[in-house]
Structures are given as C-alpha cells and as structure tokens.
mmCIF file of C-alpha atoms in Angstrom:
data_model
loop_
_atom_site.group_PDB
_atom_site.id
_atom_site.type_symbol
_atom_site.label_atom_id
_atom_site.label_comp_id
_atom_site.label_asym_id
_atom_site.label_seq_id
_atom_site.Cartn_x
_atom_site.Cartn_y
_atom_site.Cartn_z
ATOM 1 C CA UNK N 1 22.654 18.578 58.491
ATOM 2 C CA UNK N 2 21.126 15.545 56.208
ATOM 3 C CA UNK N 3 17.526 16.615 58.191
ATOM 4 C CA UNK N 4 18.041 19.791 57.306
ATOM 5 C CA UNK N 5 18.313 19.382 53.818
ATOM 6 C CA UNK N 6 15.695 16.736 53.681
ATOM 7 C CA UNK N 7 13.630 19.923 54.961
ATOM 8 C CA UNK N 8 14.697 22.191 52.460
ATOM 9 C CA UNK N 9 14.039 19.912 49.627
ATOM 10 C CA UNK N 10 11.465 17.435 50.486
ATOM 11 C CA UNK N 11 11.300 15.794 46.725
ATOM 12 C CA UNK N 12 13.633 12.985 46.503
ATOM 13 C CA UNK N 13 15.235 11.855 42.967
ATOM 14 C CA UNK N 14 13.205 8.866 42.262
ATOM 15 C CA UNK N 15 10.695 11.758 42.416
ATOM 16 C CA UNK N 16 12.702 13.897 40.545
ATOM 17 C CA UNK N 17 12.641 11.883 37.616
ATOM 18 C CA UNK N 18 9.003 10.799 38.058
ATOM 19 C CA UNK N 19 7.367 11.998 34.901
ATOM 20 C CA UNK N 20 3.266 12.245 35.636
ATOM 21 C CA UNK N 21 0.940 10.278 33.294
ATOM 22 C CA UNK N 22 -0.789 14.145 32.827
ATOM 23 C CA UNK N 23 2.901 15.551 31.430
ATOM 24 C CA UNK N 24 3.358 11.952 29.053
ATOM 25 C CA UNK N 25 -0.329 12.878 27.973
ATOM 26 C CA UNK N 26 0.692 16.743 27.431
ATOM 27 C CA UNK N 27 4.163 15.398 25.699
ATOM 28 C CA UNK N 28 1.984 13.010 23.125
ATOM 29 C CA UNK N 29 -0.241 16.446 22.500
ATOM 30 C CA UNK N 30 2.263 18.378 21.672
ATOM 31 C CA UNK N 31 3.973 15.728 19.240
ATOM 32 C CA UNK N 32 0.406 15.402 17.560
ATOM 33 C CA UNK N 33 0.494 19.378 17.204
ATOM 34 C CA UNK N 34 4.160 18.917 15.942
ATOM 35 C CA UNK N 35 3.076 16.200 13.405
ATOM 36 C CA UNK N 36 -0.449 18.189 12.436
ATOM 37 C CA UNK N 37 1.933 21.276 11.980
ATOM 38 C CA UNK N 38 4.134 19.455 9.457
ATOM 39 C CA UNK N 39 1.538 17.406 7.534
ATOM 40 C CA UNK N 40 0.002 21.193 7.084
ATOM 41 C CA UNK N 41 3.413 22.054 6.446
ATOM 42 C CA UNK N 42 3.528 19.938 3.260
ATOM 43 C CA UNK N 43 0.075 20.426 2.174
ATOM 44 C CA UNK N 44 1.174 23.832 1.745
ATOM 45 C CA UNK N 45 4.495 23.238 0.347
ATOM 46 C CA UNK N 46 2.507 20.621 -2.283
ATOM 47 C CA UNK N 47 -0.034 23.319 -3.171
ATOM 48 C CA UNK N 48 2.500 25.937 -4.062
ATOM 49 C CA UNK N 49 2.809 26.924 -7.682
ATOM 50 C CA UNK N 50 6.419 26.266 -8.759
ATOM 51 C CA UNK N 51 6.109 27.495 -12.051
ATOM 52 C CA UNK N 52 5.943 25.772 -15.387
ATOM 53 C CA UNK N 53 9.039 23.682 -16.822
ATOM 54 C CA UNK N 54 10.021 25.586 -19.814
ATOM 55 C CA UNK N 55 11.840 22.861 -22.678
ATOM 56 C CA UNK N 56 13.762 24.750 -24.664
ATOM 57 C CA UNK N 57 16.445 23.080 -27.198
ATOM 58 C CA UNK N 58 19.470 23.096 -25.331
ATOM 59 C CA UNK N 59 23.188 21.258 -26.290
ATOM 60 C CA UNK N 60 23.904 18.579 -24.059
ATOM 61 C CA UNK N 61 26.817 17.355 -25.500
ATOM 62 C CA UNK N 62 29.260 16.531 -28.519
ATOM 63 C CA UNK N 63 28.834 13.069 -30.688
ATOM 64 C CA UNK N 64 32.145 12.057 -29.558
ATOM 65 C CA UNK N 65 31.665 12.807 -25.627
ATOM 66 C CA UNK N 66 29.909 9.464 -26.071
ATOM 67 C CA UNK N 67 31.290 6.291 -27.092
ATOM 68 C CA UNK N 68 29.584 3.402 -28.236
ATOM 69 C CA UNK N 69 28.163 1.350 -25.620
ATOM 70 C CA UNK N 70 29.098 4.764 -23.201
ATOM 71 C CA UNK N 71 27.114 6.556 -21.496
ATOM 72 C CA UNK N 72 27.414 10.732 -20.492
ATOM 73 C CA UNK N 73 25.619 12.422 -17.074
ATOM 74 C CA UNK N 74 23.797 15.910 -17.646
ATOM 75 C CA UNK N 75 21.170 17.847 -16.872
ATOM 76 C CA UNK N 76 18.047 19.359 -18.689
ATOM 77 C CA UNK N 77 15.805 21.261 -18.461
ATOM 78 C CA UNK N 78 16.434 22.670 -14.953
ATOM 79 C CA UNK N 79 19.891 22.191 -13.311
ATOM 80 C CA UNK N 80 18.560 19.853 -10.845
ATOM 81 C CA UNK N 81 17.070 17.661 -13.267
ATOM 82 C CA UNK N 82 19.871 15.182 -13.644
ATOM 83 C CA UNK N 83 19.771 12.805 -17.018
ATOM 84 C CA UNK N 84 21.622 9.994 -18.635
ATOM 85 C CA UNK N 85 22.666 10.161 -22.125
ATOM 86 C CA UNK N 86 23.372 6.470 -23.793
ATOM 87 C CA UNK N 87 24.731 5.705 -27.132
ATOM 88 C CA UNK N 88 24.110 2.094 -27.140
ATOM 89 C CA UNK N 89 24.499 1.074 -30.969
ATOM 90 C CA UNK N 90 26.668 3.683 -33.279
ATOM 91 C CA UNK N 91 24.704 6.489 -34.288
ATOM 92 C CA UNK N 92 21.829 5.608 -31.821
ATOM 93 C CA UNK N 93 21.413 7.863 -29.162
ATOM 94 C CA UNK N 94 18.865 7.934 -26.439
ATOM 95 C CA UNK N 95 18.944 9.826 -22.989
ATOM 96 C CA UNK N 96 15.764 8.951 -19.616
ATOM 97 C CA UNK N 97 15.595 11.385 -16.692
ATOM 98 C CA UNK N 98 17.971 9.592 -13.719
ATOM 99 C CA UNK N 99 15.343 10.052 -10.806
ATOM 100 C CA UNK N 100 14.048 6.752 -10.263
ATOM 101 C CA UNK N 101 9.792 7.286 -10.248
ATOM 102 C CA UNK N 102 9.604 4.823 -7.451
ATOM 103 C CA UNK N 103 11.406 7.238 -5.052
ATOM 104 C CA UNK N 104 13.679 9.105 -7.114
ATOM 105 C CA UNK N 105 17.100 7.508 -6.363
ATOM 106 C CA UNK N 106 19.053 7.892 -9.520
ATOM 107 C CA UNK N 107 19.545 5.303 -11.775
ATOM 108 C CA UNK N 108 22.938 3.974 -13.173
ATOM 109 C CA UNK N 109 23.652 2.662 -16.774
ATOM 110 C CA UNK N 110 24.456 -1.000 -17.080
ATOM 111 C CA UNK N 111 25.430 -1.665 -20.172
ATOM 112 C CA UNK N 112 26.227 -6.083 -19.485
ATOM 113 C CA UNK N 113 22.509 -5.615 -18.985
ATOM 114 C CA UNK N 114 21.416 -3.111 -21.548
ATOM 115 C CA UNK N 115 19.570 -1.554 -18.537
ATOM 116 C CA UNK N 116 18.706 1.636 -16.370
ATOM 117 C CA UNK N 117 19.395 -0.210 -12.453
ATOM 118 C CA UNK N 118 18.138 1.565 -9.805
ATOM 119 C CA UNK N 119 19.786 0.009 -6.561
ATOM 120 C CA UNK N 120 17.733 2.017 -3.879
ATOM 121 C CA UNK N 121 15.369 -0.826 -3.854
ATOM 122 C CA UNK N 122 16.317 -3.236 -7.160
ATOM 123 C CA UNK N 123 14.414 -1.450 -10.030
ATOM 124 C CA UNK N 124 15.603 -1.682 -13.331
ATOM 125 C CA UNK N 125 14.112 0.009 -16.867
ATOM 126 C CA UNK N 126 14.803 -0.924 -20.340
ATOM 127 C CA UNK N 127 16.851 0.830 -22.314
ATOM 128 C CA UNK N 128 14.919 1.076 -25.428
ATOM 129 C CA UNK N 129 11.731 2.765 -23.764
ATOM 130 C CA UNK N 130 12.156 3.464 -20.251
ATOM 131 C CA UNK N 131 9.423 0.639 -19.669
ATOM 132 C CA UNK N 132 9.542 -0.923 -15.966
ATOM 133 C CA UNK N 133 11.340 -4.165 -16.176
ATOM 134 C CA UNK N 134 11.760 -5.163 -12.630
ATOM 135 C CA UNK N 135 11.165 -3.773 -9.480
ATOM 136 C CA UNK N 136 8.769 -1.112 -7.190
ATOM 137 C CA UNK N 137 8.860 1.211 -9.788
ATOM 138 C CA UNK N 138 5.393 2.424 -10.628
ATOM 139 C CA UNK N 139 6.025 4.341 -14.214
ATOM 140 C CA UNK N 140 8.601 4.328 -17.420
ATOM 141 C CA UNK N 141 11.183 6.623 -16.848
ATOM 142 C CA UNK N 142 10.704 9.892 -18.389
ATOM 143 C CA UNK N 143 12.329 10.101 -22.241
ATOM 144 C CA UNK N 144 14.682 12.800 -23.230
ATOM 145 C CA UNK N 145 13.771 13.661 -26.570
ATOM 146 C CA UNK N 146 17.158 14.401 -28.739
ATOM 147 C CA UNK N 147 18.163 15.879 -31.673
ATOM 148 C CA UNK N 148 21.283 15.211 -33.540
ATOM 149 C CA UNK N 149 22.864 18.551 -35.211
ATOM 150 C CA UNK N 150 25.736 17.601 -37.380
ATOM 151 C CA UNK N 151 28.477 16.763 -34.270
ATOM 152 C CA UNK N 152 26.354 18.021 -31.691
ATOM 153 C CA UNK N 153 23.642 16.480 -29.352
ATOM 154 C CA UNK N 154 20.278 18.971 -28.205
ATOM 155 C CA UNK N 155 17.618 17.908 -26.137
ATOM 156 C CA UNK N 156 14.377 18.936 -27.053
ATOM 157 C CA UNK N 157 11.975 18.284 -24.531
ATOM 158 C CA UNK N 158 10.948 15.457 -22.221
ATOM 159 C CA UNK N 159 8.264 12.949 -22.565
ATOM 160 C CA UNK N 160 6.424 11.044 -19.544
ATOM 161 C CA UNK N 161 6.111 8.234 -20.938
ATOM 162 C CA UNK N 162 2.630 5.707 -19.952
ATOM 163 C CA UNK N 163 2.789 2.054 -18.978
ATOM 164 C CA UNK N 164 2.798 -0.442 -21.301
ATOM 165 C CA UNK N 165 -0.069 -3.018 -20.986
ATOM 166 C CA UNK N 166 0.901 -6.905 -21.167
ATOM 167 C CA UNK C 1 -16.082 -3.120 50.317
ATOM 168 C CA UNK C 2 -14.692 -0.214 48.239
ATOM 169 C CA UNK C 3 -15.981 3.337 49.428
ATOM 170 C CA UNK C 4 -17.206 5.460 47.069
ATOM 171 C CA UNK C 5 -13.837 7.478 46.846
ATOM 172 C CA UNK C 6 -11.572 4.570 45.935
ATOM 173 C CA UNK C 7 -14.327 3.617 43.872
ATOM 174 C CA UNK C 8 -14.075 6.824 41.722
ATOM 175 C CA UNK C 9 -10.268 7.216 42.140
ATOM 176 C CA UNK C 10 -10.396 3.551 39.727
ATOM 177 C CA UNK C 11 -12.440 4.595 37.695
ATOM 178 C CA UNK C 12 -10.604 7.933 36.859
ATOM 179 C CA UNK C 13 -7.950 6.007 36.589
ATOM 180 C CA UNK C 14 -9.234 3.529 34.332
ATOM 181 C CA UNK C 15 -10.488 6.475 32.378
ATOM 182 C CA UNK C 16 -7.086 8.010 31.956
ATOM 183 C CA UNK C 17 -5.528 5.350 30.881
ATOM 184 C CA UNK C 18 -8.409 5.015 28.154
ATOM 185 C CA UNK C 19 -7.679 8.836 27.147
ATOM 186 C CA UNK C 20 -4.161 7.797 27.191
ATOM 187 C CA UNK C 21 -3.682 4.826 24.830
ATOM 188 C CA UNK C 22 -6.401 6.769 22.206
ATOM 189 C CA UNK C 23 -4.073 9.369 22.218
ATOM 190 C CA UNK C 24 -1.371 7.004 21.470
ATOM 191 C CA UNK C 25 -2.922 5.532 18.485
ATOM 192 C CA UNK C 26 -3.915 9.089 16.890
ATOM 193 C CA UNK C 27 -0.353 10.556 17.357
ATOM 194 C CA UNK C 28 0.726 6.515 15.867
ATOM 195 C CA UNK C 29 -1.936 7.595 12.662
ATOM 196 C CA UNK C 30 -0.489 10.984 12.665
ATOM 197 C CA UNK C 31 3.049 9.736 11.978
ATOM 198 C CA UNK C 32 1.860 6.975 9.537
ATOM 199 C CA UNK C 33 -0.242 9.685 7.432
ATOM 200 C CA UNK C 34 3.025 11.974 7.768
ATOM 201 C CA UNK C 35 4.407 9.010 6.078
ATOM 202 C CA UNK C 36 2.340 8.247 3.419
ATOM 203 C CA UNK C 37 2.660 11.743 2.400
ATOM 204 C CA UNK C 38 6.085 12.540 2.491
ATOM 205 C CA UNK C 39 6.510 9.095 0.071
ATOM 206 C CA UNK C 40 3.649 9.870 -2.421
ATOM 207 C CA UNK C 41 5.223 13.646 -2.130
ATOM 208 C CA UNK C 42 8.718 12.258 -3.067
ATOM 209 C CA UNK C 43 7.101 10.118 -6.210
ATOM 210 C CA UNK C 44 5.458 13.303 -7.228
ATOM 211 C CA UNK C 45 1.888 12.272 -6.681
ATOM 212 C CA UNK C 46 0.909 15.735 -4.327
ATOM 213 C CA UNK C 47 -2.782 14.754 -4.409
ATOM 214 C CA UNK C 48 -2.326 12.727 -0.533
ATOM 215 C CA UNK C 49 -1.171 16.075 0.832
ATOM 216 C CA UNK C 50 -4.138 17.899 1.681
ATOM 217 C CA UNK C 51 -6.649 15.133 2.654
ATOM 218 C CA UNK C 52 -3.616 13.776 5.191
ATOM 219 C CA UNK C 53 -3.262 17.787 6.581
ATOM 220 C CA UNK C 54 -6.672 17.633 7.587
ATOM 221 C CA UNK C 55 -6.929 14.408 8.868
ATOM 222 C CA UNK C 56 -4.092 15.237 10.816
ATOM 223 C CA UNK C 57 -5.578 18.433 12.326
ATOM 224 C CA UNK C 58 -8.777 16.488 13.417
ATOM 225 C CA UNK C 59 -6.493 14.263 15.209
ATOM 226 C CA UNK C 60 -4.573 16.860 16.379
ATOM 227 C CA UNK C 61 -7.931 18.870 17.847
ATOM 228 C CA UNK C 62 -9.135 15.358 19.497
ATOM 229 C CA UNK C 63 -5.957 15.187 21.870
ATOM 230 C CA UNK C 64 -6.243 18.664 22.464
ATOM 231 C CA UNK C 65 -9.928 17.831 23.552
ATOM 232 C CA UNK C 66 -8.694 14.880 25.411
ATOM 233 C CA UNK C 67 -5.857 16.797 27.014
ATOM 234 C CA UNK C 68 -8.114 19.367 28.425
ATOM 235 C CA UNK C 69 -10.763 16.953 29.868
ATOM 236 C CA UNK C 70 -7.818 15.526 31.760
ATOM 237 C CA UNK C 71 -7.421 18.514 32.757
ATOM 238 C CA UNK C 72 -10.606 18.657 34.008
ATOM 239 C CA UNK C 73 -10.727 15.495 35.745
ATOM 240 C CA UNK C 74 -7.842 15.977 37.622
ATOM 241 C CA UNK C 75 -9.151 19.449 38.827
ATOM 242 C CA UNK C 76 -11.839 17.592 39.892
ATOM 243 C CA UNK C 77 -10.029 14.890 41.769
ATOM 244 C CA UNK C 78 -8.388 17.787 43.890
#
C-alpha cells in the first residue's frame, strides 16, 4: 500500500513546501510590479485637480461658546478641515488649522503652556502666531482669520503662514 | 578537476544569486521611494510623487528584465 502511494505521488512534503529560487525571484517581481503600480497609483492621485478651496465668511461660533482661557473644536472651510478656536485673554480670539504640518496629527490646546501640542511626535506651536516652537514640524500652523460680529464669531479665510527667521 | 558542466552549473548559479540579491535591493528602493512619497504626500508637498512613479517603473522594468533572463538561463540549463 505505502509503495503504492509513493508511486502515485512521487513528491514528498519537504518537497512540497520547497519554494524554487526562480518562484522567490518571480514573487520579488511581482511585489516590485505591486509597489511600481502604487507609487503610479499616487502620482496620479497627487496630480488630480481637487478643485479650489473656496473661503467664504462662515459663523463658527457664539462669543460665549468660548470662555476665557477655553478653547472650541470646528471646522472651516471644508468639513474635513478641522480647527481650534482659542480665546486666550478676554476679548482676544484666535483660531490655527488642527492638522499638524509635520504629518497632520491634530493638535490639542494646552492652555498651562499657552501652546498648540502635537503628541504624534512632540511638536508644539505658539499660540500667538502658529510659529514652530518645538519639534519635527516643518511650517507655522495655518491662521484662521476671524471676525467678531457683535456676539458672534466668522471666519474669514485662512492664512499659511511663512517661517519666521531667527 | 571540475568538467565543464559543473563548471557552468556554478557559474549559473553564482549568476542567479547575483540577479537575485539586485532584485532584492530594487524592490528594498521601491518600498523606501513608496515611503518617501506617501510622507511628503501626507505633509502636502505632492512634488516627490511623480519623479518616485517613474523611478519606480524603471525598477520595476529591470526585474522584469532580470526575471525573464532567468528565464532564459534556466531554459538553457535544461
């Protein structure tokens, strides 16, 4: 019976399993065409129009929705475009995009440290400009520009912002 | 003394290993480009994108090259 099947099926498992330096050659092609197909992928995807941002004045929130020293979460222009509003001294308002421009984790108010903290990878930005103060962080964070309206709060527009030298 | 036919069986060999490990380290650049691309991509800096793509297709068309001469040499072998 066992010569029998040893007949039948002359590969054995340690065979079986065997892979062939040809198919590990053919396997690494194929990931290269995988990874050439997806680089392509994203040149596409990069090259893709997406259509201008349009800033138009839009109410973001009520003057006392913020409290001194408080800050409020919302989003302009686009709903995806998440943004901090900060009152940090009475009557004082300012508001920075939340996506961090090292690698857009988004930032969280810390007001013991009168900072923007991004804890992805320890950035921080100030709170008066946006300017870098610590961390990978390449540029400012991108400024809100507001518009108090008797009790109500509009964003205007958004300003990317340059690095400040020294 | 070698004969001539386990003298050319080594040096196939030799030469498929050769193929081999190149291929490695172009798929290994292929996956460090994808990379770079995907994190200037994420900061918003697209400009990478297209120069990487290509790059990656020459790569790409090199281990196809390489796969068929192995192909080849094995073809030959039998």
């Amino acid at each position: 019976m066992d010569q029998e099947l040893k007949q039948s099926f002359p590969v054995d498992w340690v065979e079986d399993n065997y892979v062939s330096r040809r198919e590990f050659f053919k396997f690494l092609t194929l990931a290269s065409g995988g990874l050439a197909a997806g680089s392509v992928g994203m040149a596409v995807f990069s090259s893709i129009n997406r259509g201008r941002i349009s800033f138009e004045p839009a109410m973001i929130a009520n003057v006392s929705d913020v409290p001194v020293g408080g800050s409020l979460q919302f989003s302009y222009p686009r709903p995806q475009d998440l943004c901090v509003l900060i009152q940090p001294k009475a009557g004082e308002y300012v508001a920075y995009s939340r996506r961090c421009t090292h690698l857009s984790c988004p930032v969280e108010y810390q007001p013991e440290h009168e900072r923007l903290y991004c804890p992805c990878h320890n950035g921080a930005f100030s709170l008066t400009d946006g300017q870098v103060l610590q961390g990978p962080p390449p540029r400012p964070l991108p400024k809100v520009l507001l518009e108090v309206r008797g009790a109500e709060i509009y964003a205007l527009g958004v300003s990317h912002q340059e690095v400040k030298e020294g | 003394m070698k004969s001539v036919e386990e003298a050319r069986h080594e040096q196939r060999s030799a030469t498929f290993i050769g193929l081999l490990l190149f291929n490695l380290m172009l798929v290994l650049i292929q996956i460090w480009l994808c990379f770079g691309v995907v994190e200037n991509l994420v900061d918003g800096k697209p400009a990478m994108a297209v120069p990487a793509a290509i790059g990656s297709l020459v790569c790409f068309g090199v281990n196809v090259w390489m796969y068929f001469g192995v192909v080849r040499l094995e073809k030959e072998r039998l």
